[in-house]
Tab-separated table of C-alpha atoms in Angstrom:
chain	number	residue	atom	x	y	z
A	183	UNK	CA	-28.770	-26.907	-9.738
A	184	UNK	CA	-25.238	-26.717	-10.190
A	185	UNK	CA	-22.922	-26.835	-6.640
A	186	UNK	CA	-19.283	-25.231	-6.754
A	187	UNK	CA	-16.808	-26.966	-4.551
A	188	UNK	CA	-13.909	-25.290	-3.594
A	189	UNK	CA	-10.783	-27.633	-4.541
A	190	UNK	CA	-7.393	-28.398	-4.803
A	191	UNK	CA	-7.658	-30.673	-7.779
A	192	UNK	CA	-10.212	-31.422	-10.416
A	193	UNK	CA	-11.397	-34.485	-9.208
A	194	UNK	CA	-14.718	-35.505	-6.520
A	195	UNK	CA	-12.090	-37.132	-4.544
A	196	UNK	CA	-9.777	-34.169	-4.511
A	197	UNK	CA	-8.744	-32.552	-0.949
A	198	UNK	CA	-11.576	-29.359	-0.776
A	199	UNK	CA	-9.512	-26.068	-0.267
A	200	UNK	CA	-10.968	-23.804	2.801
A	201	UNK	CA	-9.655	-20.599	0.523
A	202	UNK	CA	-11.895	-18.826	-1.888
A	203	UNK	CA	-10.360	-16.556	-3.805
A	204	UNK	CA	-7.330	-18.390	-3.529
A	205	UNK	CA	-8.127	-22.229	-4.235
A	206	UNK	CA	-6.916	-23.863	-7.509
A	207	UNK	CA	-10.150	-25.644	-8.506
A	208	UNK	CA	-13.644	-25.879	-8.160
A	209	UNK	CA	-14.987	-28.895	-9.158
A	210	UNK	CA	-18.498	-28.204	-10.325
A	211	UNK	CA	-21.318	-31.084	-9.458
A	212	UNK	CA	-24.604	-30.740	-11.904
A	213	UNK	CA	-27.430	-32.454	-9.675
A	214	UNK	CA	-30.065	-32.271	-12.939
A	215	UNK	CA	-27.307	-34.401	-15.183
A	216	UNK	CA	-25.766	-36.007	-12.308
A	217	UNK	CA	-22.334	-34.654	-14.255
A	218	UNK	CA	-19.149	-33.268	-12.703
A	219	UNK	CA	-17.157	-30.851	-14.329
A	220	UNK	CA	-14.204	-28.484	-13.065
A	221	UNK	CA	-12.727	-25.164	-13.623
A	222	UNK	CA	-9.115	-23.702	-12.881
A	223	UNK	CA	-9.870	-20.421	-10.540
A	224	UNK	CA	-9.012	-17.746	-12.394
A	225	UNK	CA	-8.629	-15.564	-9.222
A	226	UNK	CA	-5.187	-17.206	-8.070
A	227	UNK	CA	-3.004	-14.735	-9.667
A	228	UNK	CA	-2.793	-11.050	-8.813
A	229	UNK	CA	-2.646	-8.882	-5.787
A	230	UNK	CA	-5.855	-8.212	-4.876
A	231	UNK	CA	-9.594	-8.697	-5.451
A	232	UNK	CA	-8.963	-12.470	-5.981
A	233	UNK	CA	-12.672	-13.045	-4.654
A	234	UNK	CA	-14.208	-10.725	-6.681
A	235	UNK	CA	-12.740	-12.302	-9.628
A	236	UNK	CA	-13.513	-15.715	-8.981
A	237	UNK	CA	-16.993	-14.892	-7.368
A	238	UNK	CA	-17.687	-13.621	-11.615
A	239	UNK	CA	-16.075	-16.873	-12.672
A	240	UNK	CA	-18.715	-18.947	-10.887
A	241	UNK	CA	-21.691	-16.548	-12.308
A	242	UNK	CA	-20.259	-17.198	-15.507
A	243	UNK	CA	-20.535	-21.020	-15.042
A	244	UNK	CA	-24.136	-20.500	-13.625
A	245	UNK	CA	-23.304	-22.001	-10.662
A	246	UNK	CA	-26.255	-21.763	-8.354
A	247	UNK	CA	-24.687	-22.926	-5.121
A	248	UNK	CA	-20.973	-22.521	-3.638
A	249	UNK	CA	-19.592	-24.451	-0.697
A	250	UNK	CA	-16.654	-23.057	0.583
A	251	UNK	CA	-14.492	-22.422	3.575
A	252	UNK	CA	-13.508	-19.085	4.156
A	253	UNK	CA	-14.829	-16.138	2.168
A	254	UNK	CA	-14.118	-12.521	2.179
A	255	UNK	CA	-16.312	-9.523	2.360
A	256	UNK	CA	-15.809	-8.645	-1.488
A	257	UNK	CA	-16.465	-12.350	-2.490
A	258	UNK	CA	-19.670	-12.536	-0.740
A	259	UNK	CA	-20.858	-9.120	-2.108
A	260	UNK	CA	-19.889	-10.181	-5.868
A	261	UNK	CA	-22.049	-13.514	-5.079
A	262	UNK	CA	-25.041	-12.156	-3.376
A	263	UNK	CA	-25.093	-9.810	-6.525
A	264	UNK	CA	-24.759	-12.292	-8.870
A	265	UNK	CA	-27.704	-14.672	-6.469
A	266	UNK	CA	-25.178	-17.917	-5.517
A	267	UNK	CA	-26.003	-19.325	-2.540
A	268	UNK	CA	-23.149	-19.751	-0.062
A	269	UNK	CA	-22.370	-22.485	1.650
A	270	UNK	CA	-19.658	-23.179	4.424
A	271	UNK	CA	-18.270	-25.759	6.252
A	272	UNK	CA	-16.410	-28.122	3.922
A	273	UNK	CA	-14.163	-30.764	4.956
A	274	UNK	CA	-12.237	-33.518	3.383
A	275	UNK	CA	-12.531	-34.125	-0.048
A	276	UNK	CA	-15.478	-32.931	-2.844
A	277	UNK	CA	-16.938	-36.527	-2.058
A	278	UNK	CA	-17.669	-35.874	1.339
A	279	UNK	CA	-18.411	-32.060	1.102
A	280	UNK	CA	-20.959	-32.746	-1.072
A	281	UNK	CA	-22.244	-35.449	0.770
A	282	UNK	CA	-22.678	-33.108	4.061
A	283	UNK	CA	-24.203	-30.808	1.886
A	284	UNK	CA	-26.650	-32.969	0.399
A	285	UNK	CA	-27.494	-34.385	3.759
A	286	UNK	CA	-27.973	-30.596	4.891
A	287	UNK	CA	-25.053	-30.251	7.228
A	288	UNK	CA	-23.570	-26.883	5.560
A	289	UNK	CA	-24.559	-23.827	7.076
A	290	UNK	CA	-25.745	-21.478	4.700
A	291	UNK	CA	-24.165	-17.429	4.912
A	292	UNK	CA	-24.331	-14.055	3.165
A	293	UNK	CA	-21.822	-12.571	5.665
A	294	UNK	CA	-17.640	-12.774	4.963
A	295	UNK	CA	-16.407	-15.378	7.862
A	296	UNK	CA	-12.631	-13.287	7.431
A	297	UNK	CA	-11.350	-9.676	6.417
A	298	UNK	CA	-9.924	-9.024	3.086
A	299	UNK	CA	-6.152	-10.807	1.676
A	300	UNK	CA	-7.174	-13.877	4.337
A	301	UNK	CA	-6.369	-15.901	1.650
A	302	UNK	CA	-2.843	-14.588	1.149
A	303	UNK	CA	-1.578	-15.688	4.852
B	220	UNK	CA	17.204	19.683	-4.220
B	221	UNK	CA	15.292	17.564	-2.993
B	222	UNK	CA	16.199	15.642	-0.254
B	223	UNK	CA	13.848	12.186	0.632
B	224	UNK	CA	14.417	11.222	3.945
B	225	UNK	CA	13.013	6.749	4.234
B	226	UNK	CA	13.862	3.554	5.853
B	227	UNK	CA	12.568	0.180	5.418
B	228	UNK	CA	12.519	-0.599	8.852
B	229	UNK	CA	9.890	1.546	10.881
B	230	UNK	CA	10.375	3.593	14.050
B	231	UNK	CA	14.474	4.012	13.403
B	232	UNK	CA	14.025	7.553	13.697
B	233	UNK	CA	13.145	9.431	9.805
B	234	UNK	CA	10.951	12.259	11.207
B	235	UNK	CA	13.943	12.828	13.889
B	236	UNK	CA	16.128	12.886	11.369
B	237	UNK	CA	14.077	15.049	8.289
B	238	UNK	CA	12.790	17.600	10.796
B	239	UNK	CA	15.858	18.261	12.765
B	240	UNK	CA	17.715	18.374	9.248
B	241	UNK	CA	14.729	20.703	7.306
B	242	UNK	CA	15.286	23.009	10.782
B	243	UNK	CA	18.611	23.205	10.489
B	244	UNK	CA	19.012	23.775	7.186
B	245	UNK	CA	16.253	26.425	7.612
B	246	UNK	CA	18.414	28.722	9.193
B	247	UNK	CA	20.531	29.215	6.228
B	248	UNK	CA	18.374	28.824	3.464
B	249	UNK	CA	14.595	28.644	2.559
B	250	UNK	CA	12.988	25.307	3.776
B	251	UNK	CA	9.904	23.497	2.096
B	252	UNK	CA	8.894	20.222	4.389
B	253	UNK	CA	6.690	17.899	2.778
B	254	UNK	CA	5.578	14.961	5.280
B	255	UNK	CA	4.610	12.583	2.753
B	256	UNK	CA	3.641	9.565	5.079
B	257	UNK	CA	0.071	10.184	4.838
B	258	UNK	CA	-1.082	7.231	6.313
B	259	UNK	CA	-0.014	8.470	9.425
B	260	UNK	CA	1.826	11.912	9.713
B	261	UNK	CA	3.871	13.130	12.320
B	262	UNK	CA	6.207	15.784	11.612
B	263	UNK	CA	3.957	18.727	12.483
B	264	UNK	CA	3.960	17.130	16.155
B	265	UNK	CA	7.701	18.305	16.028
B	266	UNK	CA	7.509	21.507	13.718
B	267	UNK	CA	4.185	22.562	14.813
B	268	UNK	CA	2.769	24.365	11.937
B	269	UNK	CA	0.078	26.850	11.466
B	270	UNK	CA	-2.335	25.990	8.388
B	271	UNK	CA	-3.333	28.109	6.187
B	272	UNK	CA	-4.691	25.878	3.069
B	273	UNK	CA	-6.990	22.895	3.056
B	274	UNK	CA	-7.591	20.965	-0.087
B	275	UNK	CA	-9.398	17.818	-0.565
B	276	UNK	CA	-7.934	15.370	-2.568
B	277	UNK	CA	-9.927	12.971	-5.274
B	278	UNK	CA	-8.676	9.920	-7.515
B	279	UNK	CA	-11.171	9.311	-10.021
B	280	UNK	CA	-12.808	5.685	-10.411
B	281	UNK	CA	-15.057	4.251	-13.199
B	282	UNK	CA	-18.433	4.999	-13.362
B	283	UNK	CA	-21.173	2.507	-15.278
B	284	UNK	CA	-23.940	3.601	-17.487
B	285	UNK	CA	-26.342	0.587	-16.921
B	286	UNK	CA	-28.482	1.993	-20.120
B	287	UNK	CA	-25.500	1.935	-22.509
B	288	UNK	CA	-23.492	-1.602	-20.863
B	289	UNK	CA	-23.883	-4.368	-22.684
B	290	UNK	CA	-22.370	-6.915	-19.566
B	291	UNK	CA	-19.730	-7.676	-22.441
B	292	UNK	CA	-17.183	-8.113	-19.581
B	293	UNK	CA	-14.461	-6.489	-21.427
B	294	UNK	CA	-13.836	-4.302	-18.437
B	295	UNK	CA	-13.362	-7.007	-15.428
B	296	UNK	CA	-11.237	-8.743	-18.255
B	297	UNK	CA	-8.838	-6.612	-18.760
B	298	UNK	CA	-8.954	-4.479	-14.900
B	299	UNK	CA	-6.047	-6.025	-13.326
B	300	UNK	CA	-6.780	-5.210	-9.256
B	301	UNK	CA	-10.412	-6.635	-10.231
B	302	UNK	CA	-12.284	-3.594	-9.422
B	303	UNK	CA	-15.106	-4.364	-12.290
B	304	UNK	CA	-17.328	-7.650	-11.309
B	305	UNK	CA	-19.677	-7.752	-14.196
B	306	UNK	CA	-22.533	-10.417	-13.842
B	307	UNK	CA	-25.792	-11.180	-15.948
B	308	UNK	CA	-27.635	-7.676	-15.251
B	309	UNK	CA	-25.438	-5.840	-13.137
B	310	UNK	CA	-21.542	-4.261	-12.154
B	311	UNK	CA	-20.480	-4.250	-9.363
B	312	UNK	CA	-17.546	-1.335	-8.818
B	313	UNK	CA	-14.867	-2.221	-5.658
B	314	UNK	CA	-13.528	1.062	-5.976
B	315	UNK	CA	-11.243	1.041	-2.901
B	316	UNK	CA	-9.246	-1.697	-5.700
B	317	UNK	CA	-9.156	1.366	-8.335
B	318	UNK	CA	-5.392	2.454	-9.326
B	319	UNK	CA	-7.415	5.159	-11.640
B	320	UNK	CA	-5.063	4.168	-14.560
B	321	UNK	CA	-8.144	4.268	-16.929
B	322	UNK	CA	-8.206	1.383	-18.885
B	323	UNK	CA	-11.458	0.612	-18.105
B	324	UNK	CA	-12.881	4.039	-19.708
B	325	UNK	CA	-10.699	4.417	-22.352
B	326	UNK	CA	-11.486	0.611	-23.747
B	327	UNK	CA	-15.320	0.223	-23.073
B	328	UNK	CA	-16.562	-0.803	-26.636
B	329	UNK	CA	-20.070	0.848	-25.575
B	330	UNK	CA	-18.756	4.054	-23.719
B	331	UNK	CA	-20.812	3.070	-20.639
B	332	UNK	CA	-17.729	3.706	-18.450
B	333	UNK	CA	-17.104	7.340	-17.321
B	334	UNK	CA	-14.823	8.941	-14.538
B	335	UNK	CA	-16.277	9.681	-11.102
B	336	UNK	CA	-14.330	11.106	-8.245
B	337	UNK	CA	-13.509	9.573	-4.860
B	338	UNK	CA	-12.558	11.648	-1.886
B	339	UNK	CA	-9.224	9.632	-0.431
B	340	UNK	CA	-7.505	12.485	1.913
B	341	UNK	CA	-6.792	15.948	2.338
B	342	UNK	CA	-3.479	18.104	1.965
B	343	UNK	CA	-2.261	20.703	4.679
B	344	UNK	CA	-0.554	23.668	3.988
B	345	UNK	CA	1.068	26.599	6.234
B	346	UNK	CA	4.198	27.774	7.405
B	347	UNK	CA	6.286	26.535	10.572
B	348	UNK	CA	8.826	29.372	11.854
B	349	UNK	CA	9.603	30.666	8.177
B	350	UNK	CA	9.615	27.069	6.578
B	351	UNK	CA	6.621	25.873	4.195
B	352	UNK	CA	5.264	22.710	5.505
B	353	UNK	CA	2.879	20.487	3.699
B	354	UNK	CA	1.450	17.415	4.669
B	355	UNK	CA	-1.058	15.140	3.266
B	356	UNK	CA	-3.518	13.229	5.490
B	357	UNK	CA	-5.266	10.065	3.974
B	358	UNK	CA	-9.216	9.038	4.766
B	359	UNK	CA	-9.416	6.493	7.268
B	360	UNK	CA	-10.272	3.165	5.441
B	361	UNK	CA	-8.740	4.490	2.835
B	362	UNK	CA	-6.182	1.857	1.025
B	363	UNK	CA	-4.819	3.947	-2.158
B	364	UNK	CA	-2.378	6.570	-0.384
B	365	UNK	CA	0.193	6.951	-3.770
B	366	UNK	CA	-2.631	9.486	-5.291
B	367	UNK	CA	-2.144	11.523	-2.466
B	368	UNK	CA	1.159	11.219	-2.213
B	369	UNK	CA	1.671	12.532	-5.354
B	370	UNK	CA	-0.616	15.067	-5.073
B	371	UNK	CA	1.496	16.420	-1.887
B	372	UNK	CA	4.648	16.175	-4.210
B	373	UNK	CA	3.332	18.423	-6.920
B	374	UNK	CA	3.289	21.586	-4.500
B	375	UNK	CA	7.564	20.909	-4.520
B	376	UNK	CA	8.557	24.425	-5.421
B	377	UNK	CA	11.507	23.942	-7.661
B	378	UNK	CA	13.109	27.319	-6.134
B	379	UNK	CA	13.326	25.678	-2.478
B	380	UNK	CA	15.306	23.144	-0.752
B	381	UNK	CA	12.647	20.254	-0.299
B	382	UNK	CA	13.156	17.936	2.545
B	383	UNK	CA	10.153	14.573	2.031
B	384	UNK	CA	9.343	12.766	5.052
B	385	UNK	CA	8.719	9.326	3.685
B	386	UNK	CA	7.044	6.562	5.116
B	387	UNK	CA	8.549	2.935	6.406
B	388	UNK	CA	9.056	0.391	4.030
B	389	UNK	CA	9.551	-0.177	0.286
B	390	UNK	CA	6.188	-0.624	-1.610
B	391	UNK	CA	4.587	2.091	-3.731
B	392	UNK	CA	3.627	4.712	-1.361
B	393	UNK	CA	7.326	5.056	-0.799
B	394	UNK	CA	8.533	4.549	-4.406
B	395	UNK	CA	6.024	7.244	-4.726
B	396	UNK	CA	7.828	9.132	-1.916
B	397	UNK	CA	11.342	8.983	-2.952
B	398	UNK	CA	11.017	9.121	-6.522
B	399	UNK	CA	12.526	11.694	-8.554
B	400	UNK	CA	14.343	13.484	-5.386
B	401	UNK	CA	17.543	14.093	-6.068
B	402	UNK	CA	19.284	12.109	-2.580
B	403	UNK	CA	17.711	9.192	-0.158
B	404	UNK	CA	18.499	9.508	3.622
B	405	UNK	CA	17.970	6.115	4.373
B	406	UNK	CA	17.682	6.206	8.751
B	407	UNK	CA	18.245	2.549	10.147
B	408	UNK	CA	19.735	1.195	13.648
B	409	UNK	CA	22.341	-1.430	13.951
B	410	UNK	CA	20.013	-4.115	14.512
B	411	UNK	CA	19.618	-7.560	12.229
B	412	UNK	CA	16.192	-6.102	11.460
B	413	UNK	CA	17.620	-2.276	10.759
B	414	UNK	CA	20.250	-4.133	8.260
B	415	UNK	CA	17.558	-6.364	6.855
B	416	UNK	CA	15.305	-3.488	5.954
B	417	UNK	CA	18.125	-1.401	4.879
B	418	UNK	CA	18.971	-3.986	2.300
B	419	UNK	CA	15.565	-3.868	1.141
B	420	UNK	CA	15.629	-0.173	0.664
B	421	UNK	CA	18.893	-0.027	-0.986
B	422	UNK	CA	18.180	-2.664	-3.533
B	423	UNK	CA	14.593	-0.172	-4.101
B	424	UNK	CA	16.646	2.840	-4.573
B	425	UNK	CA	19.417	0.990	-7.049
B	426	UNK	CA	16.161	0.005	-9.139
B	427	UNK	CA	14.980	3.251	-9.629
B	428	UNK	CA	18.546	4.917	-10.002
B	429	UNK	CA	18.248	7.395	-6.517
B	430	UNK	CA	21.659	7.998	-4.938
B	431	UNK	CA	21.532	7.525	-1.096
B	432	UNK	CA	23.493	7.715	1.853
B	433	UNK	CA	22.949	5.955	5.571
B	434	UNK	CA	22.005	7.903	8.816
B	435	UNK	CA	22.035	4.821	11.379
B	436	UNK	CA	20.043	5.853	14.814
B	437	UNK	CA	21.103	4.527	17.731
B	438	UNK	CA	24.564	3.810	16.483
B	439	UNK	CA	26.014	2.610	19.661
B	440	UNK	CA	23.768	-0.454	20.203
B	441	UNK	CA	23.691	-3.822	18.343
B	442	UNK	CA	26.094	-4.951	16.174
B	443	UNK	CA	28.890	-3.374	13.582
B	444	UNK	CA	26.929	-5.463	10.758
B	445	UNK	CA	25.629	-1.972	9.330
B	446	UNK	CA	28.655	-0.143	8.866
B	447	UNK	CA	29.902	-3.185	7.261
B	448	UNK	CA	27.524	-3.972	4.868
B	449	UNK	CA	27.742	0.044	3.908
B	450	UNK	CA	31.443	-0.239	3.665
B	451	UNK	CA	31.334	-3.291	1.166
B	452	UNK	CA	28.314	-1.670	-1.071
B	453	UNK	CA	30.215	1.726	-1.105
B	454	UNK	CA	27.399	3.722	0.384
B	455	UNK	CA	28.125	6.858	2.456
B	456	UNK	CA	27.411	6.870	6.430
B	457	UNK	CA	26.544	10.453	7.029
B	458	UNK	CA	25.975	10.656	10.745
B	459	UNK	CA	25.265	8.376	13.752
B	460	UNK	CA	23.152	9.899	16.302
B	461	UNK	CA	23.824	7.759	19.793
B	462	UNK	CA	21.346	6.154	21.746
B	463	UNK	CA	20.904	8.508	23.972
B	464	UNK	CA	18.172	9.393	26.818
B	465	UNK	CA	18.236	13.120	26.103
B	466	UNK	CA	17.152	12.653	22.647
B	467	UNK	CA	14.838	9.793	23.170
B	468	UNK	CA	12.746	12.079	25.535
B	469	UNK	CA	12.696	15.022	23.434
B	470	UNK	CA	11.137	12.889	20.838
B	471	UNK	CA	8.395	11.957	23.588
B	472	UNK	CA	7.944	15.647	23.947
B	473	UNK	CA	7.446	16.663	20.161
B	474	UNK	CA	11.113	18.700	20.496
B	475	UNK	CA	13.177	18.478	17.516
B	476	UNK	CA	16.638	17.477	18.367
B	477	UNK	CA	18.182	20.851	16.822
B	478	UNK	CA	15.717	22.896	19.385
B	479	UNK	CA	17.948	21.903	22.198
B	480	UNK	CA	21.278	20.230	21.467
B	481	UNK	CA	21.676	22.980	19.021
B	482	UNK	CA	25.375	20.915	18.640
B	483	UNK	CA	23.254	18.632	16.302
B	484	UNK	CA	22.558	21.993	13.892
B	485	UNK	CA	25.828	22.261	12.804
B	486	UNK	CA	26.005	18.231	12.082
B	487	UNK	CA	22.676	18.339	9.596
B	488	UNK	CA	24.054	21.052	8.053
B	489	UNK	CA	27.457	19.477	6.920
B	490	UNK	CA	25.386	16.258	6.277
B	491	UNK	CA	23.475	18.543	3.771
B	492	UNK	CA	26.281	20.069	2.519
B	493	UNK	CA	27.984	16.409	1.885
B	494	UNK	CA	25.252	15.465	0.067
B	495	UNK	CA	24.766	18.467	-1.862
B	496	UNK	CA	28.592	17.851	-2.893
B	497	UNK	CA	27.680	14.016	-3.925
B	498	UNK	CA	24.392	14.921	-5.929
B	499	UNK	CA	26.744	17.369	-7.736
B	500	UNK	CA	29.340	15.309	-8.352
């Protein structure tokens, strides 16, 4: 299973970012290899439909689980399609949002927790 | 001509303004009002019109072909308002994102994209008094309003005077608005927020080469920052209307100004004629 983490760097002990569409990293935990890896979010730029882009971003990773903070109603319907579990609830770093998850502290959604353009305030 | 009537800053007073102008100017010529702040029109609560046309109006948006897609991803790759997510098995279509400008169906390697239409809004047509008035009136939820827009601003009938109602601001619906008229009435108030906005529009209207000319509402409160700034950037001031309780309850009672200080009549129509001296010029 492979567990997105929304991020503002690349690294596990990297500050998590509570925006989806909007964050700079997600750092990408691998529980069957026990490997991290990390990809640039390619929804940052542009106006609009920044979740949508990055929610196909993660598909294309086959990331099977995302932990996030905030998502928006067009994120969540581009990752129920695309079957990632959602996850939110993160705090502090990758470290210790992973941890909470693992421990089964993370609430799991399919419903947006803000409107559209959150992100952008 | 055609004569846009805008402001950056809402609520300074452009319907006052483009209805008492398109009524005054109505008595000695023909008149064609085109309220082109479809996201919220108000002019016909002043000029009162009775419809005689309804037509819907559609934007097209991309349609998939699941038998013929591939899930190459071309599509979300190149869409720049990400309307296209495509995933292992499926496509997902935000089409409130679509600007219909077609890439997506004109580059599919697999022809799986196609046009659809969506309905976004509807355009009015009649006559108030002996002017034409059109209006357009966008879907509720609806984001896209520049289709519209420019659907109201094909019905311009080069033979007429056209005066365009154009919303607040300076993003696309009213670059859509203003564009290719022939003058900007830009309405503000002498207020650090009027002044603020105004800058904003006048920079817009430099960009896309529009000549303009200031109405400022309200001209006897705030500051004299407004006439200022228009005196150092060489743009006209064409009229100040005072702040004045007569015309502020008029306005609460859907009268145009002209209707009863017909003193004002005679002011819109030399304001016309200025500008119809300056666009000539």
């Amino acid at each position: 299973m492979k567990i997105a983490v929304s991020a503002q760097g690349r690294e596990l002990n990297s500050p998590v970012n509570p925006r989806f569409g909007r964050c700079e990293y997600f750092v990408i935990y691998d529980q069957q290899t026990d490997s991290v890896e990390s990809i640039a979010n390619p929804g940052t730029t542009g106006a609009g439909g920044a979740g949508i882009k990055t929610a196909q971003a993660l598909a294309n990773t086959k990331v099977n689980v995302v932990l996030v903070g905030n998502v928006g109603p067009n994120a969540v319907e581009t990752l129920n399609a695309a079957k990632i579990d959602i996850y939110s609830g993160i705090t502090g770093t990758v470290q210790d949002t992973l941890d909470l998850f693992k421990k089964g502290e993370l609430v799991k959604t399919s419903q947006p927790s803000v409107e559209s353009h959150f992100g952008m305030k | 001509m055609i004569i846009s009537v805008a402001s950056g800053k809402g609520g300074t007073g452009k319907t006052t303004v483009s209805t008492s102008m398109a009524l005054a100017l109505n008595k000695i010529k023909p008149i064609e009002f085109l309220d082109c702040d479809v996201e919220e029109p108000n002019a016909h609560i002043f000029l009162k019109p009775s419809f005689i046309a309804t037509e819907k109006v559609n934007t097209p948006i991309p349609l998939i072909d699941n038998n013929k897609c591939t899930y190459c991803k071309k599509c979300s790759d190149i869409c720049v308002f990400n309307v296209l997510a495509v995933l292992e098995d499926t496509v997902l279509v935000f089409a409130e994102l679509c600007h219909a400008c077609g890439s997506c169906w004109y580059q599919c390697p697999e022809k799986a994209i196609t046009q659809t239409h969506k309905e976004i809004g509807l355009i009015e047509s009649g006559k108030s008094r002996s002017m034409d008035f059109i209006h357009g009136k966008l879907n509720i939820g609806e984001a896209m309003s520049p289709p519209l827009i420019k659907a109201v601003k094909s019905k311009i009938d080069p033979q007429m005077t056209t005066i365009i109602d154009a919303p607040p601001g300076t993003s696309c619906p009213v670059i859509t608005s203003v564009k290719d008229t022939d003058f900007c009435v830009l309405v503000t108030e002498p207020t650090p927020f009027g002044l603020n906005d105004l800058k904003l529009s006048v920079e817009m209207l430099r960009q896309i080469g529009i000549p303009c000319g200031v109405i400022i509402n309200r001209a006897d409160i705030g500051d004299d920052k407004v006439l200022q700034y228009c005196e150092n950037e060489n743009i006209p001031v064409l009229m100040k209307i005072p702040f004045d309780r007569k015309i502020a309850s008029l306005y609460a009672s859907g009268i145009p100004i002209v209707d009863e200080m017909p003193e004002y009549i005679e002011k819109f129509q030399n304001t016309f004629f200025e500008i119809e001296r300056m666009v000539r010029s």
